[in-house]
Amino acid sequence: MKKNIAIIVSMIVVLTIGGFGLLLDGKDAVSLAMQQKGSILTAEQINVSFQQVGGKVTDVRVQEEMQVKKGDVMIQLDPTDINLQIAKVTSDIQSTEIKISQMQDSIRIGQQKVKTQESQTALGIRSAQTAESKILEGTRKEDLEKQRLAVDTARESLKNAQTNYDRIQSLYESGAVAKSALESANLQLISAQNTQKQQDETYQQLSRGAQQQDKDQARQSTEKAMLGLEMIAQSKAELQNSAMGIDLLTKSREVLQIQLESLLVQKDRLTLRAPLDGKIVKVIPKSGENVSAGAPVILLQTNQIYYDFYVDETRAAKLTVGDSIAGHVLALDQNLKGTITFITAAPQFASLRMSREKGQSDLNTFQIRVYLERTKNILPGMTIEVNVE
C-alpha cells in the first residue's frame, strides 16, 4: 500500500514539474493555440423582422432551407387598414386641390372685376369733378349768349306756330280743311310754347348762376364717385385674404402629402423582403398569426462567411482593418484570402499571462475577424488555419 502511494506521489511530482517547464517554454495549451491560430468558418446569421409595423400574417412564401435572393418576398401582412387610410388621405388631397383651383379661379375673376371697377370709378370721378368745376366756376359769357339765341329762336318758332294755327282755324271754320289739320296745327303750337318756356327758364338759370343746392348736389356727386375707391380697396383686401386662404390650403395639402408618403412607406413595410442573399434557417410565424413590430420572424443565414482568431498585442499591432490575409482550409487543402473587418481586445479569459520569472509583462490577446468571399465549396464549420508571421 505504501509502495502504491509513493508511486502516485512520484507521478504527480513529475507531471507538475513537466507542466511548469512547458509553461516556462511557452508550450502550454494556450500558447500552442495562439501559435497555431486555427479557427472555424462561420456563416453570418441575422434576425429579420418587420420595421415599425405589425399585423396579421396573410402569406408566408418561404420555408426552412430555402435559398432566397435579396429583395425576394418572404412574408406579407394584411394591408386592409392601411389601404383605407391611404384612400382617405388621397381623397382629402384631391378635395384640397379642387378647393385651391376654385379659389384661384375666383381670384382671377375678382382681379378682372377690380380692374373694371378702377376704370369705371376713375371715369366717374373725372366726370363728377368736371361737372362740379363748371358749377363752381359759373356760367361763361359764351354759354349765356348761346342760350339767348336759343330763346330768340324758340320765340320765332312760337310766333310761326301761332300764325299757322290761326290760318288753319280760319280754313277749318270755312270748311276748307279737315279737323285733323286743325289738331295737328294745335299740337305744333303747344310744342312751340313748351320749347320757349324751357329755353326761357334755362336762360334765367344761366343768368342767375348756380344755386347753393346745385353746388351741394355737384359736391355730393363727386363724393359718391370717390366712394368707388373705397370699394376697390375692400375688393383688393378680399382678394388678399383669398390668397392667404390658398396658402393655408397649400400647406394643408403638403401635410396630407407627407401623411400619404408615410402611409405608403408603412404599406411597403408590410411586405417583408430578404435583406441579403442567403438561406432560410427558421420561419417563426404561420399564416393567420399576428406579429409585433420589431419581433424576429425569420432567421436568415447570409452568404457572408467569416472566422475569428486571436493574437497577442505585438502581432495585433502589425495588422490593420482592411488588410488582406490568407488562410488555409484544411478540408479543401486550399488557401483563401480574406479581409480583416475588425480588431478588438479579447475578453480577459483569453489573455496570455507570461511568466514573471522571464522578466516579461503580461500580454493581452486581440480578436481578429476576417470575412471571406463565399464559394459553393466553402461550408460553415470547416477548419481554417492562419499564418500571420
Tab-separated table of C-alpha atoms in Angstrom:
chain	number	residue	atom	x	y	z
A	1	MET	CA	0.000	0.000	0.000
A	2	LYS	CA	2.786	2.372	0.921
A	3	LYS	CA	4.504	1.477	-2.318
A	4	ASN	CA	1.446	2.459	-4.400
A	5	ILE	CA	1.152	5.757	-2.602
A	6	ALA	CA	4.794	6.510	-3.277
A	7	ILE	CA	4.327	5.758	-6.976
A	8	ILE	CA	1.304	8.064	-7.219
A	9	VAL	CA	3.108	10.886	-5.418
A	10	SER	CA	6.089	10.488	-7.713
A	11	MET	CA	3.860	10.743	-10.823
A	12	ILE	CA	2.188	13.880	-9.508
A	13	VAL	CA	5.553	15.480	-8.838
A	14	VAL	CA	6.807	14.574	-12.324
A	15	LEU	CA	3.684	15.906	-14.034
A	16	THR	CA	3.800	19.117	-12.009
A	17	ILE	CA	7.447	19.734	-12.827
A	18	GLY	CA	6.816	18.920	-16.538
A	19	GLY	CA	3.793	21.232	-16.805
A	20	PHE	CA	5.673	24.029	-15.148
A	21	GLY	CA	8.516	23.504	-17.600
A	22	LEU	CA	6.160	23.660	-20.575
A	23	LEU	CA	4.642	26.855	-19.222
A	24	LEU	CA	8.078	28.427	-18.945
A	25	ASP	CA	8.887	27.410	-22.543
A	26	GLY	CA	5.597	28.748	-23.893
A	27	LYS	CA	4.357	25.257	-24.864
A	28	ASP	CA	1.239	25.140	-22.707
A	29	ALA	CA	-2.217	24.654	-24.363
A	30	VAL	CA	-2.998	28.339	-24.566
A	31	SER	CA	0.393	29.187	-26.066
A	32	LEU	CA	0.139	26.400	-28.620
A	33	ALA	CA	-3.353	27.523	-29.609
A	34	MET	CA	-2.060	31.041	-30.066
A	35	GLN	CA	0.732	29.826	-32.309
A	36	GLN	CA	-1.451	27.587	-34.483
A	37	LYS	CA	-4.219	30.181	-34.859
A	38	GLY	CA	-6.811	27.716	-36.056
A	39	SER	CA	-10.450	28.730	-36.377
A	40	ILE	CA	-13.854	27.576	-37.629
A	41	LEU	CA	-15.637	29.077	-40.649
A	42	THR	CA	-18.920	30.611	-39.515
A	43	ALA	CA	-21.887	31.755	-41.630
A	44	GLU	CA	-23.367	35.063	-40.544
A	45	GLN	CA	-26.991	34.839	-39.371
A	46	ILE	CA	-29.407	37.711	-38.953
A	47	ASN	CA	-32.841	38.049	-37.383
A	48	VAL	CA	-35.292	39.588	-39.870
A	49	SER	CA	-38.309	41.499	-38.540
A	50	PHE	CA	-40.977	43.965	-39.689
A	51	GLN	CA	-39.787	47.553	-39.319
A	52	GLN	CA	-42.165	49.633	-37.144
A	53	VAL	CA	-45.265	47.734	-38.357
A	54	GLY	CA	-47.160	44.701	-37.159
A	55	GLY	CA	-50.334	42.886	-38.021
A	56	LYS	CA	-51.885	39.692	-39.247
A	57	VAL	CA	-49.833	37.364	-41.436
A	58	THR	CA	-51.685	36.660	-44.693
A	59	ASP	CA	-48.974	34.921	-46.700
A	60	VAL	CA	-45.760	33.048	-45.865
A	61	ARG	CA	-43.776	32.403	-49.033
A	62	VAL	CA	-40.620	30.793	-47.624
A	63	GLN	CA	-39.699	27.748	-45.588
A	64	GLU	CA	-36.621	26.359	-43.857
A	65	GLU	CA	-33.600	25.556	-46.044
A	66	MET	CA	-34.972	27.652	-48.932
A	67	GLN	CA	-32.479	29.841	-50.791
A	68	VAL	CA	-33.552	33.459	-51.287
A	69	LYS	CA	-32.198	36.434	-53.192
A	70	LYS	CA	-32.051	39.971	-51.894
A	71	GLY	CA	-35.493	41.566	-52.370
A	72	ASP	CA	-37.461	38.292	-52.515
A	73	VAL	CA	-40.826	38.495	-50.719
A	74	MET	CA	-40.830	36.284	-47.618
A	75	ILE	CA	-43.909	37.268	-45.541
A	76	GLN	CA	-46.918	39.518	-46.254
A	77	LEU	CA	-49.087	41.232	-43.620
A	78	ASP	CA	-52.736	42.258	-44.079
A	79	PRO	CA	-52.838	45.747	-45.745
A	80	THR	CA	-56.614	46.379	-45.347
A	81	ASP	CA	-56.377	49.063	-42.645
A	82	ILE	CA	-53.508	50.905	-44.298
A	83	ASN	CA	-55.301	50.829	-47.665
A	84	LEU	CA	-58.341	52.540	-46.116
A	85	GLN	CA	-56.132	55.239	-44.603
A	86	ILE	CA	-54.381	55.762	-47.926
A	87	ALA	CA	-57.746	56.081	-49.712
A	88	LYS	CA	-58.950	58.700	-47.198
A	89	VAL	CA	-55.790	60.806	-47.355
A	90	THR	CA	-55.791	60.586	-51.168
A	91	SER	CA	-59.416	61.798	-51.217
A	92	ASP	CA	-58.536	64.675	-48.852
A	93	ILE	CA	-55.660	65.688	-51.139
A	94	GLN	CA	-57.934	65.702	-54.189
A	95	SER	CA	-60.577	67.726	-52.330
A	96	THR	CA	-57.956	70.243	-51.224
A	97	GLU	CA	-56.634	70.581	-54.764
A	98	ILE	CA	-60.176	71.267	-56.051
A	99	LYS	CA	-60.626	73.979	-53.405
A	100	ILE	CA	-57.306	75.544	-54.348
A	101	SER	CA	-58.280	75.529	-58.046
A	102	GLN	CA	-61.668	77.103	-57.289
A	103	MET	CA	-60.117	79.827	-55.161
A	104	GLN	CA	-57.524	80.543	-57.839
A	105	ASP	CA	-60.288	80.947	-60.446
A	106	SER	CA	-62.228	83.166	-58.047
A	107	ILE	CA	-59.167	85.361	-57.516
A	108	ARG	CA	-58.599	85.712	-61.272
A	109	ILE	CA	-62.231	86.763	-61.785
A	110	GLY	CA	-62.018	89.124	-58.821
A	111	GLN	CA	-58.881	90.757	-60.203
A	112	GLN	CA	-60.627	91.356	-63.523
A	113	LYS	CA	-63.591	92.912	-61.706
A	114	VAL	CA	-61.269	95.170	-59.740
A	115	LYS	CA	-59.681	96.403	-62.965
A	116	THR	CA	-63.127	97.168	-64.387
A	117	GLN	CA	-64.133	98.954	-61.169
A	118	GLU	CA	-60.964	101.010	-61.254
A	119	SER	CA	-61.658	102.137	-64.830
A	120	GLN	CA	-65.320	102.952	-64.135
A	121	THR	CA	-64.524	104.714	-60.890
A	122	ALA	CA	-61.786	106.819	-62.485
A	123	LEU	CA	-64.193	107.823	-65.287
A	124	GLY	CA	-66.976	108.641	-62.814
A	125	ILE	CA	-64.663	110.743	-60.661
A	126	ARG	CA	-63.425	112.734	-63.653
A	127	SER	CA	-66.999	113.369	-64.850
A	128	ALA	CA	-68.228	114.441	-61.410
A	129	GLN	CA	-65.235	116.694	-60.851
A	130	THR	CA	-65.732	118.312	-64.277
A	131	ALA	CA	-69.423	118.957	-63.589
A	132	GLU	CA	-68.671	120.328	-60.148
A	133	SER	CA	-65.948	122.570	-61.566
A	134	LYS	CA	-68.320	124.011	-64.121
A	135	ILE	CA	-70.956	124.752	-61.499
A	136	LEU	CA	-68.455	126.363	-59.161
A	137	GLU	CA	-66.933	128.475	-61.954
A	138	GLY	CA	-70.378	129.820	-63.005
A	139	THR	CA	-71.840	130.440	-66.498
A	140	ARG	CA	-69.475	131.680	-69.139
A	141	LYS	CA	-70.478	134.657	-71.354
A	142	GLU	CA	-70.352	132.480	-74.468
A	143	ASP	CA	-72.800	129.975	-72.957
A	144	LEU	CA	-75.170	132.764	-71.923
A	145	GLU	CA	-75.110	134.255	-75.460
A	146	LYS	CA	-75.831	130.831	-76.975
A	147	GLN	CA	-78.793	130.438	-74.677
A	148	ARG	CA	-80.162	133.896	-75.581
A	149	LEU	CA	-80.062	132.952	-79.267
A	150	ALA	CA	-81.883	129.716	-78.382
A	151	VAL	CA	-84.586	131.771	-76.635
A	152	ASP	CA	-84.987	134.047	-79.696
A	153	THR	CA	-85.257	131.019	-81.959
A	154	ALA	CA	-87.888	129.473	-79.692
A	155	ARG	CA	-89.918	132.698	-79.708
A	156	GLU	CA	-89.764	132.938	-83.509
A	157	SER	CA	-90.870	129.295	-83.755
A	158	LEU	CA	-93.772	130.000	-81.391
A	159	LYS	CA	-94.791	133.051	-83.459
A	160	ASN	CA	-94.799	130.985	-86.650
A	161	ALA	CA	-96.750	128.183	-84.979
A	162	GLN	CA	-99.352	130.680	-83.731
A	163	THR	CA	-99.727	132.220	-87.195
A	164	ASN	CA	-100.095	128.780	-88.781
A	165	TYR	CA	-102.697	127.744	-86.224
A	166	ASP	CA	-104.772	130.922	-86.797
A	167	ARG	CA	-104.702	130.306	-90.559
A	168	ILE	CA	-105.726	126.644	-90.250
A	169	GLN	CA	-108.505	127.573	-87.837
A	170	SER	CA	-109.986	130.083	-90.352
A	171	LEU	CA	-109.841	127.484	-93.096
A	172	TYR	CA	-111.457	124.874	-90.829
A	173	GLU	CA	-114.272	127.241	-89.930
A	174	SER	CA	-114.925	127.839	-93.648
A	175	GLY	CA	-114.867	124.113	-94.273
A	176	ALA	CA	-111.750	124.254	-96.453
A	177	VAL	CA	-109.686	121.809	-94.308
A	178	ALA	CA	-110.413	118.812	-92.189
A	179	LYS	CA	-110.431	118.800	-88.406
A	180	SER	CA	-107.252	116.719	-88.323
A	181	ALA	CA	-105.312	119.585	-89.897
A	182	LEU	CA	-106.509	121.883	-87.116
A	183	GLU	CA	-105.499	119.343	-84.462
A	184	SER	CA	-102.034	118.962	-85.997
A	185	ALA	CA	-101.556	122.741	-86.039
A	186	ASN	CA	-102.649	122.877	-82.401
A	187	LEU	CA	-100.057	120.243	-81.405
A	188	GLN	CA	-97.320	122.192	-83.139
A	189	LEU	CA	-98.398	125.315	-81.283
A	190	ILE	CA	-98.312	123.555	-77.890
A	191	SER	CA	-94.848	122.096	-78.615
A	192	ALA	CA	-93.523	125.511	-79.572
A	193	GLN	CA	-94.955	127.018	-76.380
A	194	ASN	CA	-93.245	124.354	-74.233
A	195	THR	CA	-89.936	124.806	-76.018
A	196	GLN	CA	-89.993	128.534	-75.497
A	197	LYS	CA	-90.791	128.049	-71.803
A	198	GLN	CA	-87.859	125.660	-71.313
A	199	GLN	CA	-85.446	127.914	-73.125
A	200	ASP	CA	-86.604	130.940	-71.095
A	201	GLU	CA	-86.117	129.023	-67.823
A	202	THR	CA	-82.654	127.861	-68.867
A	203	TYR	CA	-81.675	131.378	-69.823
A	204	GLN	CA	-82.906	132.724	-66.488
A	205	GLN	CA	-80.986	129.988	-64.605
A	206	LEU	CA	-77.801	130.765	-66.500
A	207	SER	CA	-78.295	134.433	-65.853
A	208	ARG	CA	-78.706	133.889	-62.126
A	209	GLY	CA	-75.716	131.427	-61.927
A	210	ALA	CA	-75.573	128.130	-59.957
A	211	GLN	CA	-77.607	127.948	-56.764
A	212	GLN	CA	-76.252	126.562	-53.486
A	213	GLN	CA	-78.412	123.495	-53.911
A	214	ASP	CA	-76.822	122.819	-57.281
A	215	LYS	CA	-73.359	123.196	-55.777
A	216	ASP	CA	-74.223	120.790	-52.942
A	217	GLN	CA	-75.538	118.230	-55.393
A	218	ALA	CA	-72.396	118.517	-57.509
A	219	ARG	CA	-70.172	118.031	-54.442
A	220	GLN	CA	-72.212	115.021	-53.345
A	221	SER	CA	-71.882	113.520	-56.820
A	222	THR	CA	-68.105	113.856	-56.615
A	223	GLU	CA	-68.002	112.300	-53.116
A	224	LYS	CA	-70.202	109.457	-54.298
A	225	ALA	CA	-67.825	108.796	-57.169
A	226	MET	CA	-64.888	108.807	-54.712
A	227	LEU	CA	-66.596	106.069	-52.683
A	228	GLY	CA	-65.769	103.740	-55.556
A	229	LEU	CA	-62.112	103.890	-54.469
A	230	GLU	CA	-63.025	102.510	-51.031
A	231	MET	CA	-64.984	99.703	-52.649
A	232	ILE	CA	-61.963	98.880	-54.788
A	233	ALA	CA	-59.740	98.800	-51.697
A	234	GLN	CA	-62.183	96.419	-49.998
A	235	SER	CA	-62.215	94.173	-53.048
A	236	LYS	CA	-58.414	94.061	-53.076
A	237	ALA	CA	-58.388	93.187	-49.360
A	238	GLU	CA	-60.821	90.337	-50.025
A	239	LEU	CA	-58.575	89.074	-52.827
A	240	GLN	CA	-55.583	89.204	-50.480
A	241	ASN	CA	-57.492	87.185	-47.876
A	242	SER	CA	-58.369	84.652	-50.558
A	243	ALA	CA	-54.688	84.409	-51.494
A	244	MET	CA	-53.853	83.733	-47.835
A	245	GLY	CA	-56.526	81.059	-47.863
A	246	ILE	CA	-54.811	79.444	-50.833
A	247	ASP	CA	-51.507	79.471	-48.918
A	248	LEU	CA	-53.177	77.718	-45.980
A	249	LEU	CA	-54.745	75.135	-48.280
A	250	THR	CA	-51.385	74.596	-49.951
A	251	LYS	CA	-49.741	73.975	-46.558
A	252	SER	CA	-52.576	71.606	-45.685
A	253	ARG	CA	-52.036	69.749	-48.951
A	254	GLU	CA	-48.321	69.431	-48.191
A	255	VAL	CA	-49.113	67.944	-44.760
A	256	LEU	CA	-51.542	65.496	-46.369
A	257	GLN	CA	-48.931	64.590	-48.974
A	258	ILE	CA	-46.437	63.827	-46.212
A	259	GLN	CA	-49.064	61.674	-44.487
A	260	LEU	CA	-49.684	59.830	-47.738
A	261	GLU	CA	-45.982	59.187	-48.273
A	262	SER	CA	-45.697	57.937	-44.687
A	263	LEU	CA	-48.636	55.572	-45.210
A	264	LEU	CA	-47.139	54.292	-48.455
A	265	VAL	CA	-43.882	53.581	-46.616
A	266	GLN	CA	-45.812	51.715	-43.919
A	267	LYS	CA	-47.666	49.735	-46.575
A	268	ASP	CA	-44.406	48.785	-48.256
A	269	ARG	CA	-43.063	47.618	-44.879
A	270	LEU	CA	-45.993	45.200	-44.588
A	271	THR	CA	-44.135	43.157	-47.196
A	272	LEU	CA	-41.058	41.544	-45.656
A	273	ARG	CA	-38.282	41.101	-48.218
A	274	ALA	CA	-34.953	39.349	-47.917
A	275	PRO	CA	-32.298	41.936	-46.966
A	276	LEU	CA	-29.484	39.784	-48.388
A	277	ASP	CA	-28.908	36.641	-50.378
A	278	GLY	CA	-28.931	33.581	-48.161
A	279	LYS	CA	-30.711	30.541	-46.773
A	280	ILE	CA	-33.776	30.432	-44.531
A	281	VAL	CA	-32.839	28.819	-41.232
A	282	LYS	CA	-36.093	29.321	-39.333
A	283	VAL	CA	-39.579	30.715	-40.008
A	284	ILE	CA	-41.386	31.653	-36.785
A	285	PRO	CA	-44.964	32.839	-37.668
A	286	LYS	CA	-47.632	30.977	-39.594
A	287	SER	CA	-50.356	32.360	-41.820
A	288	GLY	CA	-53.165	33.867	-39.732
A	289	GLU	CA	-50.974	34.702	-36.741
A	290	ASN	CA	-50.308	38.229	-35.531
A	291	VAL	CA	-46.777	39.581	-35.301
A	292	SER	CA	-45.449	42.626	-33.470
A	293	ALA	CA	-43.257	45.349	-34.887
A	294	GLY	CA	-39.580	44.557	-34.467
A	295	ALA	CA	-40.160	40.967	-33.332
A	296	PRO	CA	-37.890	38.460	-35.166
A	297	VAL	CA	-39.908	36.368	-37.639
A	298	ILE	CA	-37.193	34.784	-39.794
A	299	LEU	CA	-33.646	33.652	-39.086
A	300	LEU	CA	-31.615	34.129	-42.265
A	301	GLN	CA	-28.196	32.654	-42.882
A	302	THR	CA	-26.464	35.031	-45.247
A	303	ASN	CA	-23.831	34.151	-47.827
A	304	GLN	CA	-21.287	36.116	-45.839
A	305	ILE	CA	-18.806	33.816	-44.065
A	306	TYR	CA	-16.121	34.721	-41.541
A	307	TYR	CA	-13.750	33.309	-38.964
A	308	ASP	CA	-12.083	34.655	-35.828
A	309	PHE	CA	-8.590	34.074	-34.490
A	310	TYR	CA	-6.604	35.505	-31.601
A	311	VAL	CA	-3.143	37.046	-31.451
A	312	ASP	CA	-1.098	38.819	-28.806
A	313	GLU	CA	-0.745	42.567	-28.819
A	314	THR	CA	2.627	42.539	-30.594
A	315	ARG	CA	1.162	40.712	-33.586
A	316	ALA	CA	-2.103	42.710	-33.447
A	317	ALA	CA	-0.096	45.916	-33.836
A	318	LYS	CA	1.098	44.679	-37.225
A	319	LEU	CA	-2.465	44.158	-38.540
A	320	THR	CA	-4.865	46.807	-39.859
A	321	VAL	CA	-8.582	46.737	-40.674
A	322	GLY	CA	-8.930	46.285	-44.422
A	323	ASP	CA	-5.762	44.236	-44.779
A	324	SER	CA	-5.874	41.094	-46.867
A	325	ILE	CA	-4.867	37.925	-45.045
A	326	ALA	CA	-4.502	34.321	-46.251
A	327	GLY	CA	-5.946	31.257	-44.533
A	328	HIS	CA	-5.639	27.546	-45.298
A	329	VAL	CA	-8.864	25.495	-45.370
A	330	LEU	CA	-7.854	22.017	-44.264
A	331	ALA	CA	-10.829	20.144	-45.760
A	332	LEU	CA	-10.248	21.693	-49.189
A	333	ASP	CA	-6.461	21.903	-48.880
A	334	GLN	CA	-6.847	25.376	-50.344
A	335	ASN	CA	-5.512	28.798	-49.455
A	336	LEU	CA	-8.157	31.551	-49.371
A	337	LYS	CA	-7.695	35.279	-48.967
A	338	GLY	CA	-9.971	37.268	-46.719
A	339	THR	CA	-10.329	40.832	-45.453
A	340	ILE	CA	-9.887	41.913	-41.832
A	341	THR	CA	-13.059	43.719	-40.747
A	342	PHE	CA	-12.265	44.496	-37.122
A	343	ILE	CA	-9.586	44.129	-34.455
A	344	THR	CA	-10.663	44.288	-30.827
A	345	ALA	CA	-9.383	43.310	-27.412
A	346	ALA	CA	-10.480	39.810	-26.492
A	347	PRO	CA	-12.226	39.033	-23.182
A	348	GLN	CA	-9.999	38.683	-20.134
A	349	PHE	CA	-10.198	34.912	-20.124
A	350	ALA	CA	-8.302	34.881	-23.441
A	351	SER	CA	-5.387	36.935	-22.118
A	352	LEU	CA	-1.958	35.341	-22.213
A	353	ARG	CA	-0.092	35.663	-18.937
A	354	MET	CA	3.668	35.374	-19.288
A	355	SER	CA	5.994	34.204	-16.565
A	356	ARG	CA	7.443	36.848	-14.303
A	357	GLU	CA	10.495	34.746	-13.883
A	358	LYS	CA	11.350	35.554	-17.533
A	359	GLY	CA	11.051	39.256	-16.733
A	360	GLN	CA	8.230	39.895	-19.213
A	361	SER	CA	4.969	41.698	-18.525
A	362	ASP	CA	1.505	40.274	-19.181
A	363	LEU	CA	0.333	40.311	-22.818
A	364	ASN	CA	-3.324	40.979	-23.848
A	365	THR	CA	-4.982	38.951	-26.579
A	366	PHE	CA	-6.804	40.558	-29.513
A	367	GLN	CA	-9.653	39.110	-31.542
A	368	ILE	CA	-9.293	39.374	-35.322
A	369	ARG	CA	-12.314	38.842	-37.587
A	370	VAL	CA	-11.831	38.010	-41.262
A	371	TYR	CA	-14.561	37.842	-43.930
A	372	LEU	CA	-14.190	35.568	-46.977
A	373	GLU	CA	-15.787	35.615	-50.373
A	374	ARG	CA	-18.009	32.555	-50.225
A	375	THR	CA	-17.993	29.878	-52.932
A	376	LYS	CA	-20.069	26.732	-53.282
A	377	ASN	CA	-17.219	24.603	-51.865
A	378	ILE	CA	-16.871	26.592	-48.687
A	379	LEU	CA	-19.155	25.318	-45.930
A	380	PRO	CA	-19.729	26.648	-42.426
A	381	GLY	CA	-17.937	24.537	-39.826
A	382	MET	CA	-14.797	23.894	-41.863
A	383	THR	CA	-11.469	24.431	-40.116
A	384	ILE	CA	-9.107	27.151	-41.302
A	385	GLU	CA	-5.565	27.896	-40.178
A	386	VAL	CA	-3.951	31.313	-40.411
A	387	ASN	CA	-0.317	32.294	-40.559
A	388	VAL	CA	0.325	35.881	-39.511
A	389	GLU	CA	4.119	35.637	-39.369
